[in-house]
Structures are given as structure tokens and as C-alpha cells.
XYZ file of C-alpha atoms in Angstrom:
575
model
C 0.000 0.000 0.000
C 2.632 2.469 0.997
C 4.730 2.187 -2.302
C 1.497 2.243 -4.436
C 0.660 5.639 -3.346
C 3.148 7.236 -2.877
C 3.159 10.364 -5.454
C 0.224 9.253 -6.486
C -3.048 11.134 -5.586
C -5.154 9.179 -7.882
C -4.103 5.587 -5.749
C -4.357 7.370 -2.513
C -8.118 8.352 -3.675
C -8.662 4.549 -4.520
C -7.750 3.408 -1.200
C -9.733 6.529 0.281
C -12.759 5.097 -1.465
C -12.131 1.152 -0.678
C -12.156 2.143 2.814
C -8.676 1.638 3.697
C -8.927 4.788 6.286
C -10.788 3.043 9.315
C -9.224 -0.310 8.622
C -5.446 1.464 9.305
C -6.669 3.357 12.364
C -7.925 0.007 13.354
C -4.917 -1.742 13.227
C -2.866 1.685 14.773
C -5.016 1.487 17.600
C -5.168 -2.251 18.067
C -2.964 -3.081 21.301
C -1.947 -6.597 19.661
C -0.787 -5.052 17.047
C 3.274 -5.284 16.667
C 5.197 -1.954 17.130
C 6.083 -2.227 13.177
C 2.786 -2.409 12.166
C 1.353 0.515 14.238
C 4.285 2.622 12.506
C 3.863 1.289 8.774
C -0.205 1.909 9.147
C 0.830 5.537 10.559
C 3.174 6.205 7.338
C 0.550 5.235 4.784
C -1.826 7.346 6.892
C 0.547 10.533 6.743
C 0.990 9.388 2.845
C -2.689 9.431 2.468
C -2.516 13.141 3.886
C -0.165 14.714 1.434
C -2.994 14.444 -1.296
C -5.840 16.968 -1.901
C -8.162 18.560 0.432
C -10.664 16.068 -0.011
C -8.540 13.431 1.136
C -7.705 15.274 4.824
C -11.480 15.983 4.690
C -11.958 11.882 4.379
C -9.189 11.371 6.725
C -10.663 14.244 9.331
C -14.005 11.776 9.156
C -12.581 8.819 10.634
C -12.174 10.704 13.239
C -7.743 10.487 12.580
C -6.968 13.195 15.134
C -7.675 11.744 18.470
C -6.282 8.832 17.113
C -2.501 9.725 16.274
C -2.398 12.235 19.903
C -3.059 8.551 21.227
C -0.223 6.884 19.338
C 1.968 9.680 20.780
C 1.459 8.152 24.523
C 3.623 5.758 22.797
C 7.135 5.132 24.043
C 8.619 3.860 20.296
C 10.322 7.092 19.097
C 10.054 5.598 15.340
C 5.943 5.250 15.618
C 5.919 8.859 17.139
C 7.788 10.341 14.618
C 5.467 8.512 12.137
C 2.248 9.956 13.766
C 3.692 13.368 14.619
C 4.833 13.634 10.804
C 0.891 12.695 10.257
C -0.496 15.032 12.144
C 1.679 17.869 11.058
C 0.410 17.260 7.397
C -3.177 17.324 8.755
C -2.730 20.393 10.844
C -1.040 22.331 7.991
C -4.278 21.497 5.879
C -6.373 24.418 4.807
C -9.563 22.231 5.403
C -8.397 21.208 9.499
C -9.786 23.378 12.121
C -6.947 24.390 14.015
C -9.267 24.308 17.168
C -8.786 20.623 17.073
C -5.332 20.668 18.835
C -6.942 22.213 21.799
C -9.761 20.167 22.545
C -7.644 17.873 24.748
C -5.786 19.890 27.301
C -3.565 17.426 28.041
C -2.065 17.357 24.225
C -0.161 20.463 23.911
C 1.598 19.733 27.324
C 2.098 16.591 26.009
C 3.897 17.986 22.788
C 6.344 19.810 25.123
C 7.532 16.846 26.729
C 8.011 15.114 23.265
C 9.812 18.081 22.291
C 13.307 16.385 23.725
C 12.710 13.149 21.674
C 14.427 13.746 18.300
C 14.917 16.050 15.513
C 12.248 15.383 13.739
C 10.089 15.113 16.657
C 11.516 18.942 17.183
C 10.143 20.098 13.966
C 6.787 18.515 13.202
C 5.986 19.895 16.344
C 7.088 23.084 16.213
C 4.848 22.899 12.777
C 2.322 21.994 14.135
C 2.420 25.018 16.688
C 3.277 27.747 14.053
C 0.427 26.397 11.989
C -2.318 26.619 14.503
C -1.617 29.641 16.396
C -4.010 31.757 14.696
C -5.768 33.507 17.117
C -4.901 35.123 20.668
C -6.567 32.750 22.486
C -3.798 30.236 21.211
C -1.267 32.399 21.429
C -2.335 32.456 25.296
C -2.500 29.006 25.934
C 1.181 27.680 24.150
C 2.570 30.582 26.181
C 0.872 29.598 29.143
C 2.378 26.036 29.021
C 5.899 27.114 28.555
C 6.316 27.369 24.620
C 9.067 30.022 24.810
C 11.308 28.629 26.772
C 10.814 24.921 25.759
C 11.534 26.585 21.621
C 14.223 29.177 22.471
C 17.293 26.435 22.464
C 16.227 25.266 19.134
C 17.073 28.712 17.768
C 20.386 27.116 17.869
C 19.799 23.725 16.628
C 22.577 21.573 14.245
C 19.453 20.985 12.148
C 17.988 24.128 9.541
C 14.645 22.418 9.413
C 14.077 22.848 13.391
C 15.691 26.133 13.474
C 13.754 27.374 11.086
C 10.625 25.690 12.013
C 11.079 27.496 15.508
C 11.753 30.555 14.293
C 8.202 30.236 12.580
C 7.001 29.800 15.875
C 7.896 32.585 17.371
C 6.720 34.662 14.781
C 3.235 34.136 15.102
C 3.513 33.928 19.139
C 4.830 37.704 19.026
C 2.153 38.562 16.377
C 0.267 41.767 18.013
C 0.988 40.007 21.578
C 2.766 42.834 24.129
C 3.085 40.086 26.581
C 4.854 37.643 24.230
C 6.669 40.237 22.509
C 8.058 41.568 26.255
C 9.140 38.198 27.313
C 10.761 37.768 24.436
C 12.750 40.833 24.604
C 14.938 39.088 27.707
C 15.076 35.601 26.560
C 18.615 33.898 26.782
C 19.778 31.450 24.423
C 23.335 30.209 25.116
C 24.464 33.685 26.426
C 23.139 35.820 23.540
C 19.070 37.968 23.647
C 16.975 36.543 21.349
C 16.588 40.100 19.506
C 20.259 39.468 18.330
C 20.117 36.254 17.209
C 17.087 37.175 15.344
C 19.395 39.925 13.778
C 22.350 37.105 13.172
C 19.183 35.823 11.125
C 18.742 38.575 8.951
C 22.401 38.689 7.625
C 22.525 38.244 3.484
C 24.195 34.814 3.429
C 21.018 32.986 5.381
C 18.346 31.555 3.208
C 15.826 34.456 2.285
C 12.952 32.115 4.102
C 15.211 32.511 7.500
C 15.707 36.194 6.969
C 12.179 36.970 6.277
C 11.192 34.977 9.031
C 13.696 36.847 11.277
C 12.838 40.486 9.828
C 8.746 39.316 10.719
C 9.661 38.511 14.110
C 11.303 41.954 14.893
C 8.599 43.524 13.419
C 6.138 42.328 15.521
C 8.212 42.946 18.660
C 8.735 46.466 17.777
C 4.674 46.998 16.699
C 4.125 44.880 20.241
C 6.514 47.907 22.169
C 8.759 45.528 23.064
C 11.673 47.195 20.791
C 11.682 50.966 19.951
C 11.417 52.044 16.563
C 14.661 54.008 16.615
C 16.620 50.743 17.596
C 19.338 49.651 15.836
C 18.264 46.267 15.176
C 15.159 48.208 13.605
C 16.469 50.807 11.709
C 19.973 49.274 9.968
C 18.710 45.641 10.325
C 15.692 44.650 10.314
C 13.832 47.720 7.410
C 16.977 47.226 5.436
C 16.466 43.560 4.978
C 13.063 43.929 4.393
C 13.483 46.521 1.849
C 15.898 43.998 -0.092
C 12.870 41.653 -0.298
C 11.063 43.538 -2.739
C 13.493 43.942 -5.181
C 12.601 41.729 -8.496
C 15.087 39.559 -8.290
C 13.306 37.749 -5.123
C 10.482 35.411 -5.914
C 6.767 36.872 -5.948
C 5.790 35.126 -2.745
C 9.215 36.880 -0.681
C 8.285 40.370 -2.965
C 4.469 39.603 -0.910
C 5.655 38.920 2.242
C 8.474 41.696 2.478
C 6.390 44.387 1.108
C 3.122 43.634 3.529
C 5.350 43.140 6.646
C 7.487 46.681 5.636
C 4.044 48.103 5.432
C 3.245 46.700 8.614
C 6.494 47.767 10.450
C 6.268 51.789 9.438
C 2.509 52.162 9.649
C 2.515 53.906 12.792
C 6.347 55.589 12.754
C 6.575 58.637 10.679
C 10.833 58.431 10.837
C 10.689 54.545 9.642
C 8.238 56.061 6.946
C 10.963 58.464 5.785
C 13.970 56.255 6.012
C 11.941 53.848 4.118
C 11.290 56.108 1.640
C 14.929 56.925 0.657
C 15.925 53.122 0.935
C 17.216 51.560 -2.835
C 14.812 53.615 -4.200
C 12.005 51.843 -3.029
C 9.027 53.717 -4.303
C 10.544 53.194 -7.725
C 10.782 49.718 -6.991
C 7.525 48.967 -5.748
C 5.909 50.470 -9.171
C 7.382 46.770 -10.431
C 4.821 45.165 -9.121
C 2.436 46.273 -11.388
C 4.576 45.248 -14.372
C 4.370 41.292 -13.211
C 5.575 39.178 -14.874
C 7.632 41.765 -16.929
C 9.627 39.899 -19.192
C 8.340 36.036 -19.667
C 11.313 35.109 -21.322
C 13.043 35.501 -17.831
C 10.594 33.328 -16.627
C 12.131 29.809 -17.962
C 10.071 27.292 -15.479
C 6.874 27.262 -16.870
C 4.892 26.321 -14.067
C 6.329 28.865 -12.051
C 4.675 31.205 -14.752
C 1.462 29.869 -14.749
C 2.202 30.358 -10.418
C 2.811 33.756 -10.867
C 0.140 34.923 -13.205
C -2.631 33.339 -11.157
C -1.241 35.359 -7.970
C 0.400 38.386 -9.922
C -2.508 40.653 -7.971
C -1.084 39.831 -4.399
C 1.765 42.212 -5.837
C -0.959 44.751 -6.432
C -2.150 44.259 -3.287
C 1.160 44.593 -1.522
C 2.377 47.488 -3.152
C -0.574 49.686 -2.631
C -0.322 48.669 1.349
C 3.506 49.712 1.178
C 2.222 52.935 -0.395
C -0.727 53.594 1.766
C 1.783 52.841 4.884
C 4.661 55.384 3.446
C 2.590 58.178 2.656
C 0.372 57.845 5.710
C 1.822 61.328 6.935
C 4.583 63.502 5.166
C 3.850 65.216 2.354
C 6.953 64.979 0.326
C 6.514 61.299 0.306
C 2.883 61.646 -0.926
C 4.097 63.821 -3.390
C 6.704 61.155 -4.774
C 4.562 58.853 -4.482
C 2.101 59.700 -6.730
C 4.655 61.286 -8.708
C 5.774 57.190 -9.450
C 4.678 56.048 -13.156
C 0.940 55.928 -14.015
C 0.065 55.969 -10.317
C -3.104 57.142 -10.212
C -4.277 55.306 -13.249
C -3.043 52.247 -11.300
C -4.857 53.429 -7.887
C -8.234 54.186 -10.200
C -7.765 50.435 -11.753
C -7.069 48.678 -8.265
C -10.392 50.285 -7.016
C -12.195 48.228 -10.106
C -10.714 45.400 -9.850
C -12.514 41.367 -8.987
C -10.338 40.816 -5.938
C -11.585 42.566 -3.026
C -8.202 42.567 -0.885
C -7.078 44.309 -3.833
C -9.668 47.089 -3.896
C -9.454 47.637 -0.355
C -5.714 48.014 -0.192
C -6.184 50.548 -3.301
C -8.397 52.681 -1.218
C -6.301 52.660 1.863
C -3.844 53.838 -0.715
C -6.153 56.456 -1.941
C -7.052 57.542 1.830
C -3.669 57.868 2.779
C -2.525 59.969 -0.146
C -6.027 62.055 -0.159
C -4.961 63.299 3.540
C -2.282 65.991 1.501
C -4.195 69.319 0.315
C -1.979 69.320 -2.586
C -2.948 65.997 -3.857
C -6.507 67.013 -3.458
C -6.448 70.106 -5.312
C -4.229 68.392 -8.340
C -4.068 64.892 -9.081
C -7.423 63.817 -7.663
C -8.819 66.277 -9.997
C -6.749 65.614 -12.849
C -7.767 61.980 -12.691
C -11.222 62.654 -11.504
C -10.432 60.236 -9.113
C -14.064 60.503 -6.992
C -15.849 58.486 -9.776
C -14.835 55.030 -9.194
C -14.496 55.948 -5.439
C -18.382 56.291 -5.597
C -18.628 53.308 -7.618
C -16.878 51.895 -4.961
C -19.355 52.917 -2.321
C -22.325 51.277 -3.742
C -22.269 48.015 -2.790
C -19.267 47.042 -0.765
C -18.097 44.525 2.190
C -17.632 47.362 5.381
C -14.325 47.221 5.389
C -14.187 48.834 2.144
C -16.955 50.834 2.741
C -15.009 52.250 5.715
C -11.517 53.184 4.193
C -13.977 54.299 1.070
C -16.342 56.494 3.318
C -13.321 58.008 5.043
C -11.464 59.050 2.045
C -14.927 60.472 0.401
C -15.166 62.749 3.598
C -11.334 64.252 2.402
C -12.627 65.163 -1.132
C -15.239 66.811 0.465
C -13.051 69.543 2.090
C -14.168 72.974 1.196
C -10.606 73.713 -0.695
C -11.315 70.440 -2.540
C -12.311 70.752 -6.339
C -14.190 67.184 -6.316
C -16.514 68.434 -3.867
C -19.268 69.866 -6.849
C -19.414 66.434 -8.888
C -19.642 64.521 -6.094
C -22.173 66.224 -4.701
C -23.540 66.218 -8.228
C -23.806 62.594 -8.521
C -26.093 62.077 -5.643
C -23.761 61.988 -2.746
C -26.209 63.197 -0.029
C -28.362 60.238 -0.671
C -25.517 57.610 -0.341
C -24.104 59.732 2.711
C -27.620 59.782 4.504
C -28.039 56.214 4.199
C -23.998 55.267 5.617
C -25.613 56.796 8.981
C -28.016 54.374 9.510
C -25.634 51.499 9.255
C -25.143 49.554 12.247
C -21.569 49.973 11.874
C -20.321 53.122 13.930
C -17.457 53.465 11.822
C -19.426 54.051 9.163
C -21.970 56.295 11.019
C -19.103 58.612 11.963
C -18.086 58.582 8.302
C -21.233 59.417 6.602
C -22.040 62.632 9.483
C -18.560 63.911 8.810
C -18.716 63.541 5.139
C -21.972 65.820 5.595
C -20.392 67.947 8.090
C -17.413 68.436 5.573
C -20.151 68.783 2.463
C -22.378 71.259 4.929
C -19.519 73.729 5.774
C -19.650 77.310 3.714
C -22.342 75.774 1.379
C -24.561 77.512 -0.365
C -28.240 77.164 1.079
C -29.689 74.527 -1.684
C -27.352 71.681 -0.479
C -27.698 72.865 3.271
C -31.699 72.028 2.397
C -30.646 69.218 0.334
C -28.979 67.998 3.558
C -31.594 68.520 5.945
C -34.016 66.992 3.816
C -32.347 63.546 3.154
C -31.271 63.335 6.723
C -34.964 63.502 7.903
C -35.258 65.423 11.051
C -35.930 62.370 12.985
C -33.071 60.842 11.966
C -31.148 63.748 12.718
C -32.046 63.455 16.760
C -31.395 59.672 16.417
C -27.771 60.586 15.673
C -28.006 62.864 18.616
C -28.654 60.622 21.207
C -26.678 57.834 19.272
C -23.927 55.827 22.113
C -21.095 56.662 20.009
C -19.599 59.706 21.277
C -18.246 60.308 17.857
C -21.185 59.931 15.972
C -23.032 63.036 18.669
C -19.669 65.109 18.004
C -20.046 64.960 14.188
C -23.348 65.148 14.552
C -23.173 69.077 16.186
C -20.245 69.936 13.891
C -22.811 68.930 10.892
C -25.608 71.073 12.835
C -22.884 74.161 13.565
C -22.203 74.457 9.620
C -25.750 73.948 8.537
C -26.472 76.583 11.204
C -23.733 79.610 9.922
C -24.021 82.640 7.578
C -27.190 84.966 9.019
C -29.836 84.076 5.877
C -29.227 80.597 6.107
C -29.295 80.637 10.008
C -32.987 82.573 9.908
C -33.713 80.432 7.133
C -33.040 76.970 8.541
C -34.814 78.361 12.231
C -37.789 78.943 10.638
C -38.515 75.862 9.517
C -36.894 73.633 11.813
C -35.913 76.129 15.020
C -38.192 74.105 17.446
C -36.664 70.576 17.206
C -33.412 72.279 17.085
C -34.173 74.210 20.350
C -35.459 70.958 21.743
C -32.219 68.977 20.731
C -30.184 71.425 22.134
C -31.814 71.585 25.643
C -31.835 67.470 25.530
C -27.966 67.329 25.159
C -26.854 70.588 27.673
C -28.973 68.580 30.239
C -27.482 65.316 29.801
C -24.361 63.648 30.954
C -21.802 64.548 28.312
C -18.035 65.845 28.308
C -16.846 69.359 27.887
C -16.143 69.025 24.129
C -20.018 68.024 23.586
C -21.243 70.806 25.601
C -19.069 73.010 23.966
C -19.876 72.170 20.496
C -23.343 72.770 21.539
C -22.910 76.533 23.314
C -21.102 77.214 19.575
C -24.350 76.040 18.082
C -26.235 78.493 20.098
C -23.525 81.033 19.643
C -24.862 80.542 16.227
C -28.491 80.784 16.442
C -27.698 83.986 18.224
C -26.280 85.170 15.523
C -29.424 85.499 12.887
C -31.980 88.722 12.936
C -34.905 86.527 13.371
C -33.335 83.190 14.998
C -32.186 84.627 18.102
C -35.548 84.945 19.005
C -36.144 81.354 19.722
C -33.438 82.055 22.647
C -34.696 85.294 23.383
C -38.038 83.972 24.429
C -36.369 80.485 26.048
C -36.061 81.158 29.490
C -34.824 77.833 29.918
C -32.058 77.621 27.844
C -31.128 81.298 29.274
C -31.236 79.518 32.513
C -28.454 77.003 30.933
C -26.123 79.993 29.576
C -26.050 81.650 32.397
C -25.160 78.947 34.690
C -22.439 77.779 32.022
C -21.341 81.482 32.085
C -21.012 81.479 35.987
C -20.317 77.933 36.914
C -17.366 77.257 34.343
C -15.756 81.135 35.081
C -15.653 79.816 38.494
C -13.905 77.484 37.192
C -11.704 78.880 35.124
C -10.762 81.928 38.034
C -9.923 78.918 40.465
C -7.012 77.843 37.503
């Protein structure tokens, strides 16, 4: 059985279908049977594995799991290996729910102990570890039962497979994890921090898989605040190295990975975003990725080809997260940025295109360079760039709608020339309806967007606004729990409410709801900034010929000035 199907999925399926599955875990799990039999029946079982996903999936049925964690109470080191190297072809199956290792509580304890058995024992299990840590919950529970320190020796292991297996490990342990990431940081292995052999990791003459691997787990450190940005190992190690990944010599899987982890790395750091920026020309180099593949002929494997061209728009996606992430706050690197070949053509194409991680990377792209007033006022226009943006608003997933809505609220911006075709195209409409989403990301968005649309308008769209809104709506938004939501909420009733014909004009129709809403909020429990907001309001009001009557003849809200006028002067006189 084992030589007939071996490399051969179309045998393994044969067996699949005879029903060869329960009769092997039969015969694993049989205590007569001999010690060589138990570790043949586990081999074919682990051959079985390596086929398609349908074949785990059959194997997953028959219930193989709880089976093999028994075979590992074993003492035979050669039937161990046999079900460990099973398991970690199971576990590294998209179709296995990673949950499955955790059921058992005694397993993973279990795994540590085995962890001194062999080589190989080291590395299926370390696998098996990086592969189904996927959520913090896991993260908790390896690092509860000693995973760092039992993994840290094996950073220096004779074999690459374990070392590099390990290293694996710790990258998705440190992933967003401050308390991983910090216990990291002091971690001895055979005299030398962890950090630094992480860095020995990283040099040129280590296999690109071990310096990626390396540069990842820095990264996370640093984003965890276990490492400072300014660090050595961050700035001349660990961005350098990462830099060299996306140069187009690398494969397109390393170009992926180093671009989307760079991104990561100088997201929040506005010095790693300009060293970055001046690093081997790396904006120029990142407008490769939207040449891929650029010359076939390089390309001599042809199944590598056929790789590449299926996944060519993970490039796409990468580079506009590299972009987004380097231009999320100087200007001169906006300005370069979209200064790079046909980039705004390509930003306008990525926002069209089938794959959805691609479209929302292009928009974080477009949000991060549509936060510079220059951009705004030149090549947005020039490439009318607010039509597929509204396309894109239609009918998206909310995370695009978010990055999408956010970005529409910057071409909004009084100095913006988009701002009159947007509008024109029915913006209010779409913008009304964002603020009844359930989301409050995207409630915030659509208010602001009408705050932004609402300030120095003339009085049509201030109508227009009012109108789509509703007026019940309107009070919805000001009582809504989000405190951002109320906030944008006033600033959208402070811009409605300025310029003296527009102030009488809007107080005559609607001055007694207004009144009303403004009472409701200066008696409730809110912070300064809302009260605030809402005294400006007033200070508005007062401001028309006719509108300041409605205060005029409110004793009640005179009450509420004067005791803000007293009360917080008090205040202030006691600073």
C-alpha cells in the first residue's frame, strides 16, 4: 500500500474510497498489534494526507486526530515520529480546524515533553504550533504552558529544518501580543538575547525564508513595544532587509511577504516612513509590481509562470499597502509617491478590480494619499479620481466601505475641487443612508462627510442635507452611544447653522426641534467638548436677525447659559 501511493493522488483516492482509512486506524489502535505495524499503518496514513483537500477531509471523518495524539502516549520514538509527521500534514491542511489541537488539554503539554525526543520530533511539532496559532486565544495558551522557553534552544539547533521551524514559531507567538513580545525581549539562548540572534538571522548569506522569518519577528516585537522604533536592530537591520525583499530579483511570494510586513512595520512611525522612503529607491521599486511578470522570457520554469500569473494581484495588493503605509503622513513622500509612473491610473484600476483585498488596499492607498491638500487640489482632480471611489461605495463589504467612506469625507473639504461632482452625482443620498448602518465606523463617516459637504455651502445643499437626513433621523444621531457619531453630529448642525440668511432660514422651519435637541444634550451627561460644540451652536443661532428669538423667548435655555457662564468662570478663576 505504501509504495502504491506514494506520489500518487489518484491511488491514494482509490484506497480513500475502498475504505482503507478506518481499517489502518484500526490496526494503529489495536494493542496486539506489533510496534512495526502501528508505525507502517501511521506512514501510509501521513501518505494518504499529502494528497488533496478532499482526502484530509476523508481522513478528518474517521475521526484520525484523536487517534494519532493517542499513538503519541507511545514510548517507540520511530511510531511517534510517524504519527507526529501525520499530524503535522493534517494540521497544515487548509480544510483542518486548528481548534482541534486544543480540545484535549492534556495534548499540547504533552507535545512539550516530546519536544526532547528527536529532531524530527523537534520540527513537526514546532509545525504543528506555528500552523495553529491563529488567534490570541492560542497564542495564550502555548505561552501559558511554557512554549518560549521549551523553543528558544532550538534557535540554535545543528538541524535548519528545526531552526527554522522554531523561528516560525515565534513569529506568530509575538504577532500583536505585548506580553509575548516583552518576554521575548529578555530571553537567553546560550548567552546571547533573542533580539540578536534574530538579527544574526537577517544577515545576506542565510536563506531568504530565514531572513524573512527573522525580519517578521522583529517587526512584531517592535509593533508589540517591546523594541523601539529608533533601535538599531530596527532601523539598519531589520527595514533594510526587508526593503531587499522587494526587489525583483526575489520570488513573488518573498516580494508579498516583504512588502506587507514593511508596510506593517512603518505604519505607525513617521521616521521609519521616511527612512523607508529613501531606501534603494524603493518607491521606484515597488511600481514593479504592477509590471508582473515583466519579461516572460526571464521566466524559464513554466509552471512557475502559470504560479505567478494566477497570484500576480497579491503584488498589487502589496504594493498599494507599502504605499498607503509610506505616505500615511509627510507630504513629500505623498508627493513622490504619486509622482511614481501611471500611479493614479493604477490606484483608479485597483479600485475596479474582482479581488476585493485588492480594492481595499487601493483605497487605503487612496485615503492615505487624499490626507495631503496638494494631492486634493491636483491629481485627484486631474484623474477625476471621486468616480470610481463612488462606484466603490455602492455596494461594498464594510471594510471597504469604511476606508472608502473616510477618504470620500477628504474630497469633500471645502478647498477640494471634487466636492461639486460629487455632490452632483447624488452623494447626499448615499451619505444619509452610511448613517443608519449599524456599523459606527461608518456612522461617523457618513455625518462627517456631511459635516465636511455642509460647511460654507450655499443654502440649496444645506436644504438638500436637511431633507435627506430627515429630522428624525437627525435626533437619532443625537442621542446615538457613540460619542463620535453626537460630536459629528453638532459639527454637521454648527455648519448647517452659519451665515445669518441661512441661520434665519433653517430656524424657521426647523428652530423648534433644534431648540429641543439642544436643551436634551446641555442637560445630559456629556463631556466638555459636547457641551461646547453645543454653546457654539447656540452662539450661532444667536447670531441670525430673526433666529435669536427662539433664545430670546427660552427662558430655559437662558437659565443654561447663564449657569455655564457662571459655573465654568468659576472654574476657570480657580485655575
Amino acid at each position: 500500500m505504501k509504495n502504491a501511493v506514494i506520489g500518487n493522488n489518484k491511488q491514494k483516492a482509490n484506497l480513500i474510497v475502498l475504505g482503507a482509512v478506518p481499517r489502518l486506524l484500526y490496526l494503529l489502535q489495536q494493542e496486539t498489534s506489533s510496534i512495526e505495524l502501528k508505525t507502517e499503518c501511521a506512514v501510509v496514513l501521513g501518505s494518504l494526507s499529502m494528497g488533496t483537500e478532499n482526502n484530509v477531509k476523508s481522513l478528518l471523518d474517521c475521526h484520525i486526530i484523536p487517534a494519532l495524539l493517542q499513538g503519541l502516549l507511545s514510548a517507540d520514538i520511530r511510531f511517534i515520529e510517524a504519527c507526529l509527521r501525520c499530524l503535522r500534514t493534517i494540521f497544515t491542511s487548509p480544510v483542518t480546524p486548528v481548534e482541534l489541537l486544543y480540545t484535549d488539554a492534556t495534548v499540547i503539554p504533552h507535545l512539550m515533553l516530546l519536544l526532547s525526543r528527536s529532531l524530527h520530533s523537534q520540527e513537526y511539532i514546532c509545525q504543528i504550533f506555528a500552523h495553529c496559532c491563529k488567534a490570541p486565544d492560542h497564542q495564550t495558551i502555548l505561552f501559558n504552558h511554557g512554549v518560549v522557553q521549551n523553543i528558544a534552544h532550538l534557535l540554535t539547533s545543528v538541524s535548519y529544518k528545526v531552526r527554522m521551524q522554531a523561528l516560525k514559531c515565534f513569529s506568530v507567538l509575538a504577532f500583536d501580543n505585548p506580553q509575548v513580545s516583552m518576554t521575548l525581549v529578555n530571553v537567553l539562548v546560550d548567552g546571547e538575547l533573542l533580539p540578536q540572534i534574530f538579527v544574526k538571522m537577517l544577515q545576506r548569506d542565510k536563506p531568504i525564508e530565514m531572513q524573512l522569518t527573522a525580519a517578521k519577528c522583529l517587526t512584531y516585537m517592535c509593533r508589540a513595544g517591546s523594541i523601539r522604533t529608533d533601535d538599531n536592530c530596527i532601523v539598519l537591520k531589520t527595514l533594510p532587509c526587508l526593503v531587499r525583499m522587494c526587489n525583483k530579483e526575489r520570488l513573488l511570494e518573498e516580494r508579498v511577504e516583504g512588502a506587507e510586513t514593511l508596510a506593517y512595520l512603518i505604519e505607525p512611525d513617521v521616521e521609519l516612513q521616511r527612512i523607508a522612503s529613501i531606501t534603494d529607491h524603493l518607491i521606484s521599486m515597488l511600481a514593479d509590481y504592477f509590471k508582473y511578470p515583466s519579461s516572460v522570457s526571464a521566466i524559464t520554469d513554466i509552471k512557475r509562470l502559470d504560479h505567478d500569473l494566477k497570484h500576480a494581484h497579491e503584488l498589487r495588493q502589496a504594493a498599494f499597502k507599502l504605499y498607503a503605509s509610506l505616505g500615511a503622513n509627510d507630504e513629500d513622500i505623498r508627493k513622490k509617491i504619486i509622482e511614481a509612473e501611471h500611479m493614479m491610473d493604477r490606484i483608479v484600476n485597483g479600485l475596479s478590480e474582482t479581488s476585493v483585498k485588492v480594492r481595499l488596499a487601493a483605497v487605503r492607498c487612496l485615503h492615505s494619499l487624499s490626507r495631503s491638500v496638494q494631492q486634493l487640489r491636483t491629481s485627484f482632480q486631474d484623474h477625476a479620481v471621486w468616480k470610481p471611489l463612488m462606484k466603490v461605495l455602492q455596494n461594498a463589504p464594510d471594510d471597504i466601505l469604511v476606508v472608502a467612506s473616510s477618504t470620500l469625507c477628504n474630497l469633500l473639504l471645502e478647498f477640494s475641487p471634487s466636492k461639486e461632482p460629487i455632490l452632483e452625482s447624488g452623494a447626499i443620498d448615499l451619505l444619509c443612508s452610511l448613517t443608519l448602518s449599524e456599523n459606527p465606523a461608518l456612522r461617523v463617516n457618513g455625518i462627517w462627510a456631511l459635516m465636511n459637504m455642509a460647511f460654507q455651502a450655499d443654502q440649496k445643499i444645506k436644504s438638500d442635507i436637511l431633507r435627506g437626513l430627515s429630522t428624525e433621523q437627525l435626533f437619532r444621531l443625537l442621542s446615538d452611544p457613540d460619542v463620535n457619531v453626537l460630536m459629528k453630529t453638532l459639527g454637521l448642525l454648527r455648519n448647517l447653522l452659519s451665515t445669518r440668511p441661512h441661520i434665519d432660514q433653517i430656524m424657521s422651519t426647523h428652530g423648534k426641534q433644534i431648540m429641543q435637541a439642544v436643551t436634551f444634550i446641555l442637560e445630559g451627561e456629556h463631556n466638555i467638548e459636547v457641551k461646547e460644540q453645543t454653546l457654539c451652536i447656540l452662539a450661532n443661532i444667536a447670531d441670525g436677525t430673526t433666529a435669536k428669538d427662539l433664545i430670546m423667548t427660552n427662558d430655559d435655555i437662558l437659565q443654561k447659559i447663564k449657569y455655564y457662564v457662571v459655573s465654568y468662570s468659576e472654574d476657570t478663576n480657580g485655575h
